[in-house]
Amino acid sequence: MRIRPVLVYDGDCAFCTASVNLARRRLRPRCEIIQWQSADMDSLRIDRKQAEYELLWITPSGVVHGGAQAVARLLLNSPRGWAVPGILLSLPPIRWLAHGVYRIIANNRDHMPGGTLECGLRTVHQQQQARDDADAPLGNESTSP
């Protein structure tokens, strides 16, 4: 079992990386911070789909909090009074509002300051197209009789 919690973020996303770097400097959280691309996902008991979708906070016991609740846990584990906003983000109705705001930001992170096209989340159509492309025959093979 780990001793410290782990914050997992998308290291390919410039907006996510800038946000995490800001948190490191300003919040000084008591946790390990890693990008999912270099994380041992099996030992953290998370999958790529989760990690691409949202920020993840993994407790030492293995409980996973995602999105706005990962932000709340980050704040709760930071010194100098940051626990207060962390508590507020954990309580209804602020918790519900925080979830909605987080989803809006996450779904539009490629349009946020510092965001790039790599920051964008794939749409369901893009995910299906990628699966179809992966299943397509290679070379000049014809799929028609």
mmCIF file with all atom_site columns, N, CA and C in Angstrom, residues 97-142:
data_model
loop_
_atom_site.group_PDB
_atom_site.id
_atom_site.type_symbol
_atom_site.label_atom_id
_atom_site.label_alt_id
_atom_site.label_comp_id
_atom_site.label_asym_id
_atom_site.label_entity_id
_atom_site.label_seq_id
_atom_site.pdbx_PDB_ins_code
_atom_site.Cartn_x
_atom_site.Cartn_y
_atom_site.Cartn_z
_atom_site.occupancy
_atom_site.B_iso_or_equiv
_atom_site.pdbx_formal_charge
_atom_site.auth_seq_id
_atom_site.auth_comp_id
_atom_site.auth_asym_id
_atom_site.auth_atom_id
_atom_site.pdbx_PDB_model_num
ATOM 1   N N  . LEU A 1 97  ? -22.483 21.640 -8.324  1.00 0.00 ? 97  LEU A N  1
ATOM 2   C CA . LEU A 1 97  ? -22.073 22.733 -9.210  1.00 0.00 ? 97  LEU A CA 1
ATOM 3   C C  . LEU A 1 97  ? -20.631 22.553 -9.670  1.00 0.00 ? 97  LEU A C  1
ATOM 4   N N  . ALA A 1 98  ? -19.767 22.145 -8.755  1.00 0.00 ? 98  ALA A N  1
ATOM 5   C CA . ALA A 1 98  ? -18.354 21.940 -9.085  1.00 0.00 ? 98  ALA A CA 1
ATOM 6   C C  . ALA A 1 98  ? -18.195 20.861 -10.155 1.00 0.00 ? 98  ALA A C  1
ATOM 7   N N  . HIS A 1 99  ? -19.000 19.815 -10.053 1.00 0.00 ? 99  HIS A N  1
ATOM 8   C CA . HIS A 1 99  ? -18.941 18.753 -11.060 1.00 0.00 ? 99  HIS A CA 1
ATOM 9   C C  . HIS A 1 99  ? -19.287 19.321 -12.438 1.00 0.00 ? 99  HIS A C  1
ATOM 10  N N  . GLY A 1 100 ? -20.351 20.103 -12.522 1.00 0.00 ? 100 GLY A N  1
ATOM 11  C CA . GLY A 1 100 ? -20.762 20.685 -13.798 1.00 0.00 ? 100 GLY A CA 1
ATOM 12  C C  . GLY A 1 100 ? -19.709 21.621 -14.369 1.00 0.00 ? 100 GLY A C  1
ATOM 13  N N  . VAL A 1 101 ? -19.145 22.471 -13.506 1.00 0.00 ? 101 VAL A N  1
ATOM 14  C CA . VAL A 1 101 ? -18.106 23.400 -13.957 1.00 0.00 ? 101 VAL A CA 1
ATOM 15  C C  . VAL A 1 101 ? -16.874 22.625 -14.414 1.00 0.00 ? 101 VAL A C  1
ATOM 16  N N  . TYR A 1 102 ? -16.499 21.599 -13.659 1.00 0.00 ? 102 TYR A N  1
ATOM 17  C CA . TYR A 1 102 ? -15.344 20.783 -14.047 1.00 0.00 ? 102 TYR A CA 1
ATOM 18  C C  . TYR A 1 102 ? -15.567 20.165 -15.427 1.00 0.00 ? 102 TYR A C  1
ATOM 19  N N  . ARG A 1 103 ? -16.754 19.594 -15.664 1.00 0.00 ? 103 ARG A N  1
ATOM 20  C CA . ARG A 1 103 ? -17.027 18.959 -16.959 1.00 0.00 ? 103 ARG A CA 1
ATOM 21  C C  . ARG A 1 103 ? -16.958 19.974 -18.101 1.00 0.00 ? 103 ARG A C  1
ATOM 22  N N  . ILE A 1 104 ? -17.480 21.178 -17.880 1.00 0.00 ? 104 ILE A N  1
ATOM 23  C CA . ILE A 1 104 ? -17.414 22.207 -18.919 1.00 0.00 ? 104 ILE A CA 1
ATOM 24  C C  . ILE A 1 104 ? -15.956 22.531 -19.243 1.00 0.00 ? 104 ILE A C  1
ATOM 25  N N  . ILE A 1 105 ? -15.144 22.720 -18.212 1.00 0.00 ? 105 ILE A N  1
ATOM 26  C CA . ILE A 1 105 ? -13.729 23.032 -18.436 1.00 0.00 ? 105 ILE A CA 1
ATOM 27  C C  . ILE A 1 105 ? -13.018 21.858 -19.101 1.00 0.00 ? 105 ILE A C  1
ATOM 28  N N  . ALA A 1 106 ? -13.224 20.655 -18.586 1.00 0.00 ? 106 ALA A N  1
ATOM 29  C CA . ALA A 1 106 ? -12.546 19.479 -19.148 1.00 0.00 ? 106 ALA A CA 1
ATOM 30  C C  . ALA A 1 106 ? -12.936 19.235 -20.601 1.00 0.00 ? 106 ALA A C  1
ATOM 31  N N  . ASN A 1 107 ? -14.200 19.425 -20.900 1.00 0.00 ? 107 ASN A N  1
ATOM 32  C CA . ASN A 1 107 ? -14.667 19.202 -22.272 1.00 0.00 ? 107 ASN A CA 1
ATOM 33  C C  . ASN A 1 107 ? -14.194 20.280 -23.243 1.00 0.00 ? 107 ASN A C  1
ATOM 34  N N  . ASN A 1 108 ? -13.732 21.403 -22.708 1.00 0.00 ? 108 ASN A N  1
ATOM 35  C CA . ASN A 1 108 ? -13.278 22.515 -23.554 1.00 0.00 ? 108 ASN A CA 1
ATOM 36  C C  . ASN A 1 108 ? -11.837 22.905 -23.259 1.00 0.00 ? 108 ASN A C  1
ATOM 37  N N  . ARG A 1 109 ? -11.074 22.000 -22.683 1.00 0.00 ? 109 ARG A N  1
ATOM 38  C CA . ARG A 1 109 ? -9.712  22.350 -22.261 1.00 0.00 ? 109 ARG A CA 1
ATOM 39  C C  . ARG A 1 109 ? -8.802  22.726 -23.421 1.00 0.00 ? 109 ARG A C  1
ATOM 40  N N  . ASP A 1 110 ? -9.131  22.290 -24.633 1.00 0.00 ? 110 ASP A N  1
ATOM 41  C CA . ASP A 1 110 ? -8.327  22.702 -25.780 1.00 0.00 ? 110 ASP A CA 1
ATOM 42  C C  . ASP A 1 110 ? -8.539  24.173 -26.112 1.00 0.00 ? 110 ASP A C  1
ATOM 43  N N  . HIS A 1 111 ? -9.601  24.784 -25.577 1.00 0.00 ? 111 HIS A N  1
ATOM 44  C CA . HIS A 1 111 ? -9.885  26.205 -25.806 1.00 0.00 ? 111 HIS A CA 1
ATOM 45  C C  . HIS A 1 111 ? -9.459  27.076 -24.624 1.00 0.00 ? 111 HIS A C  1
ATOM 46  N N  . MET A 1 112 ? -8.959  26.459 -23.564 1.00 0.00 ? 112 MET A N  1
ATOM 47  C CA . MET A 1 112 ? -8.563  27.201 -22.368 1.00 0.00 ? 112 MET A CA 1
ATOM 48  C C  . MET A 1 112 ? -7.179  27.807 -22.576 1.00 0.00 ? 112 MET A C  1
ATOM 49  N N  . PRO A 1 113 ? -6.814  28.815 -21.765 1.00 0.00 ? 113 PRO A N  1
ATOM 50  C CA . PRO A 1 113 ? -5.471  29.390 -21.888 1.00 0.00 ? 113 PRO A CA 1
ATOM 51  C C  . PRO A 1 113 ? -4.399  28.314 -21.767 1.00 0.00 ? 113 PRO A C  1
ATOM 52  N N  . GLY A 1 114 ? -3.503  28.285 -22.731 1.00 0.00 ? 114 GLY A N  1
ATOM 53  C CA . GLY A 1 114 ? -2.443  27.272 -22.750 1.00 0.00 ? 114 GLY A CA 1
ATOM 54  C C  . GLY A 1 114 ? -2.869  25.980 -23.409 1.00 0.00 ? 114 GLY A C  1
ATOM 55  N N  . GLY A 1 115 ? -4.153  25.845 -23.730 1.00 0.00 ? 115 GLY A N  1
ATOM 56  C CA . GLY A 1 115 ? -4.657  24.619 -24.335 1.00 0.00 ? 115 GLY A CA 1
ATOM 57  C C  . GLY A 1 115 ? -4.227  24.483 -25.785 1.00 0.00 ? 115 GLY A C  1
ATOM 58  N N  . THR A 1 116 ? -4.082  23.234 -26.222 1.00 0.00 ? 116 THR A N  1
ATOM 59  C CA . THR A 1 116 ? -3.738  22.934 -27.608 1.00 0.00 ? 116 THR A CA 1
ATOM 60  C C  . THR A 1 116 ? -4.723  21.890 -28.121 1.00 0.00 ? 116 THR A C  1
ATOM 61  N N  . LEU A 1 117 ? -4.622  21.546 -29.396 1.00 0.00 ? 117 LEU A N  1
ATOM 62  C CA . LEU A 1 117 ? -5.503  20.512 -29.949 1.00 0.00 ? 117 LEU A CA 1
ATOM 63  C C  . LEU A 1 117 ? -5.329  19.185 -29.223 1.00 0.00 ? 117 LEU A C  1
ATOM 64  N N  . GLU A 1 118 ? -4.109  18.901 -28.745 1.00 0.00 ? 118 GLU A N  1
ATOM 65  C CA . GLU A 1 118 ? -3.875  17.652 -28.015 1.00 0.00 ? 118 GLU A CA 1
ATOM 66  C C  . GLU A 1 118 ? -4.647  17.606 -26.702 1.00 0.00 ? 118 GLU A C  1
ATOM 67  N N  . CYS A 1 119 ? -5.057  18.776 -26.214 1.00 0.00 ? 119 CYS A N  1
ATOM 68  C CA . CYS A 1 119 ? -5.794  18.845 -24.950 1.00 0.00 ? 119 CYS A CA 1
ATOM 69  C C  . CYS A 1 119 ? -7.238  18.377 -25.097 1.00 0.00 ? 119 CYS A C  1
ATOM 70  N N  . GLY A 1 120 ? -7.771  18.412 -26.299 1.00 0.00 ? 120 GLY A N  1
ATOM 71  C CA . GLY A 1 120 ? -9.181  18.118 -26.503 1.00 0.00 ? 120 GLY A CA 1
ATOM 72  C C  . GLY A 1 120 ? -9.534  16.675 -26.196 1.00 0.00 ? 120 GLY A C  1
ATOM 73  N N  . LEU A 1 121 ? -10.677 16.487 -25.567 1.00 0.00 ? 121 LEU A N  1
ATOM 74  C CA . LEU A 1 121 ? -11.185 15.139 -25.332 1.00 0.00 ? 121 LEU A CA 1
ATOM 75  C C  . LEU A 1 121 ? -11.815 14.631 -26.620 1.00 0.00 ? 121 LEU A C  1
ATOM 76  N N  . ARG A 1 122 ? -11.642 13.373 -26.893 1.00 0.00 ? 122 ARG A N  1
ATOM 77  C CA . ARG A 1 122 ? -12.259 12.791 -28.075 1.00 0.00 ? 122 ARG A CA 1
ATOM 78  C C  . ARG A 1 122 ? -13.757 12.693 -27.884 1.00 0.00 ? 122 ARG A C  1
ATOM 79  N N  . THR A 1 123 ? -14.480 12.983 -28.946 1.00 0.00 ? 123 THR A N  1
ATOM 80  C CA . THR A 1 123 ? -15.925 12.807 -28.897 1.00 0.00 ? 123 THR A CA 1
ATOM 81  C C  . THR A 1 123 ? -16.237 11.328 -29.089 1.00 0.00 ? 123 THR A C  1
ATOM 82  N N  . VAL A 1 124 ? -17.455 10.936 -28.802 1.00 0.00 ? 124 VAL A N  1
ATOM 83  C CA . VAL A 1 124 ? -17.871 9.550  -29.000 1.00 0.00 ? 124 VAL A CA 1
ATOM 84  C C  . VAL A 1 124 ? -17.663 9.148  -30.460 1.00 0.00 ? 124 VAL A C  1
ATOM 85  N N  . HIS A 1 125 ? -17.987 10.049 -31.386 1.00 0.00 ? 125 HIS A N  1
ATOM 86  C CA . HIS A 1 125 ? -17.803 9.760  -32.813 1.00 0.00 ? 125 HIS A CA 1
ATOM 87  C C  . HIS A 1 125 ? -16.323 9.526  -33.135 1.00 0.00 ? 125 HIS A C  1
ATOM 88  N N  . GLN A 1 126 ? -15.437 10.372 -32.590 1.00 0.00 ? 126 GLN A N  1
ATOM 89  C CA . GLN A 1 126 ? -14.007 10.208 -32.836 1.00 0.00 ? 126 GLN A CA 1
ATOM 90  C C  . GLN A 1 126 ? -13.496 8.903  -32.235 1.00 0.00 ? 126 GLN A C  1
ATOM 91  N N  . GLN A 1 127 ? -13.994 8.531  -31.062 1.00 0.00 ? 127 GLN A N  1
ATOM 92  C CA . GLN A 1 127 ? -13.571 7.278  -30.442 1.00 0.00 ? 127 GLN A CA 1
ATOM 93  C C  . GLN A 1 127 ? -14.016 6.095  -31.294 1.00 0.00 ? 127 GLN A C  1
ATOM 94  N N  . GLN A 1 128 ? -15.246 6.136  -31.803 1.00 0.00 ? 128 GLN A N  1
ATOM 95  C CA . GLN A 1 128 ? -15.744 5.055  -32.648 1.00 0.00 ? 128 GLN A CA 1
ATOM 96  C C  . GLN A 1 128 ? -14.945 4.990  -33.948 1.00 0.00 ? 128 GLN A C  1
ATOM 97  N N  . GLN A 1 129 ? -14.623 6.150  -34.521 1.00 0.00 ? 129 GLN A N  1
ATOM 98  C CA . GLN A 1 129 ? -13.836 6.184  -35.755 1.00 0.00 ? 129 GLN A CA 1
ATOM 99  C C  . GLN A 1 129 ? -12.454 5.582  -35.522 1.00 0.00 ? 129 GLN A C  1
ATOM 100 N N  . ALA A 1 130 ? -11.841 5.881  -34.401 1.00 0.00 ? 130 ALA A N  1
ATOM 101 C CA . ALA A 1 130 ? -10.522 5.322  -34.090 1.00 0.00 ? 130 ALA A CA 1
ATOM 102 C C  . ALA A 1 130 ? -10.599 3.803  -33.949 1.00 0.00 ? 130 ALA A C  1
ATOM 103 N N  . ARG A 1 131 ? -11.664 3.302  -33.312 1.00 0.00 ? 131 ARG A N  1
ATOM 104 C CA . ARG A 1 131 ? -11.842 1.847  -33.195 1.00 0.00 ? 131 ARG A CA 1
ATOM 105 C C  . ARG A 1 131 ? -12.055 1.223  -34.569 1.00 0.00 ? 131 ARG A C  1
ATOM 106 N N  . ASP A 1 132 ? -12.876 1.871  -35.406 1.00 0.00 ? 132 ASP A N  1
ATOM 107 C CA . ASP A 1 132 ? -13.124 1.362  -36.755 1.00 0.00 ? 132 ASP A CA 1
ATOM 108 C C  . ASP A 1 132 ? -11.839 1.334  -37.565 1.00 0.00 ? 132 ASP A C  1
ATOM 109 N N  . ASP A 1 133 ? -11.041 2.402  -37.452 1.00 0.00 ? 133 ASP A N  1
ATOM 110 C CA . ASP A 1 133 ? -9.772  2.463  -38.173 1.00 0.00 ? 133 ASP A CA 1
ATOM 111 C C  . ASP A 1 133 ? -8.827  1.358  -37.714 1.00 0.00 ? 133 ASP A C  1
ATOM 112 N N  . ALA A 1 134 ? -8.837  1.076  -36.409 1.00 0.00 ? 134 ALA A N  1
ATOM 113 C CA . ALA A 1 134 ? -7.966  0.032  -35.883 1.00 0.00 ? 134 ALA A CA 1
ATOM 114 C C  . ALA A 1 134 ? -8.399  -1.349 -36.361 1.00 0.00 ? 134 ALA A C  1
ATOM 115 N N  . ASP A 1 135 ? -9.683  -1.536 -36.583 1.00 0.00 ? 135 ASP A N  1
ATOM 116 C CA . ASP A 1 135 ? -10.211 -2.824 -37.041 1.00 0.00 ? 135 ASP A CA 1
ATOM 117 C C  . ASP A 1 135 ? -10.160 -2.993 -38.544 1.00 0.00 ? 135 ASP A C  1
ATOM 118 N N  . ALA A 1 136 ? -9.885  -1.912 -39.273 1.00 0.00 ? 136 ALA A N  1
ATOM 119 C CA . ALA A 1 136 ? -9.881  -1.973 -40.746 1.00 0.00 ? 136 ALA A CA 1
ATOM 120 C C  . ALA A 1 136 ? -8.703  -2.808 -41.241 1.00 0.00 ? 136 ALA A C  1
ATOM 121 N N  . PRO A 1 137 ? -8.885  -3.524 -42.351 1.00 0.00 ? 137 PRO A N  1
ATOM 122 C CA . PRO A 1 137 ? -7.785  -4.316 -42.908 1.00 0.00 ? 137 PRO A CA 1
ATOM 123 C C  . PRO A 1 137 ? -6.666  -3.407 -43.380 1.00 0.00 ? 137 PRO A C  1
ATOM 124 N N  . LEU A 1 138 ? -5.447  -3.918 -43.330 1.00 0.00 ? 138 LEU A N  1
ATOM 125 C CA . LEU A 1 138 ? -4.295  -3.156 -43.764 1.00 0.00 ? 138 LEU A CA 1
ATOM 126 C C  . LEU A 1 138 ? -4.040  -3.342 -45.239 1.00 0.00 ? 138 LEU A C  1
ATOM 127 N N  . GLY A 1 139 ? -3.286  -2.429 -45.813 1.00 0.00 ? 139 GLY A N  1
ATOM 128 C CA . GLY A 1 139 ? -2.874  -2.560 -47.202 1.00 0.00 ? 139 GLY A CA 1
ATOM 129 C C  . GLY A 1 139 ? -4.000  -2.268 -48.174 1.00 0.00 ? 139 GLY A C  1
ATOM 130 N N  . ASN A 1 140 ? -3.936  -2.894 -49.364 1.00 0.00 ? 140 ASN A N  1
ATOM 131 C CA . ASN A 1 140 ? -4.896  -2.664 -50.417 1.00 0.00 ? 140 ASN A CA 1
ATOM 132 C C  . ASN A 1 140 ? -5.989  -3.710 -50.444 1.00 0.00 ? 140 ASN A C  1
ATOM 133 N N  . GLU A 1 141 ? -6.180  -4.383 -49.325 1.00 0.00 ? 141 GLU A N  1
ATOM 134 C CA . GLU A 1 141 ? -7.202  -5.429 -49.287 1.00 0.00 ? 141 GLU A CA 1
ATOM 135 C C  . GLU A 1 141 ? -8.573  -4.811 -49.485 1.00 0.00 ? 141 GLU A C  1
ATOM 136 N N  . SER A 1 142 ? -9.399  -5.467 -50.211 1.00 0.00 ? 142 SER A N  1
ATOM 137 C CA . SER A 1 142 ? -10.751 -4.980 -50.434 1.00 0.00 ? 142 SER A CA 1
ATOM 138 C C  . SER A 1 142 ? -11.698 -5.715 -49.507 1.00 0.00 ? 142 SER A C  1
#
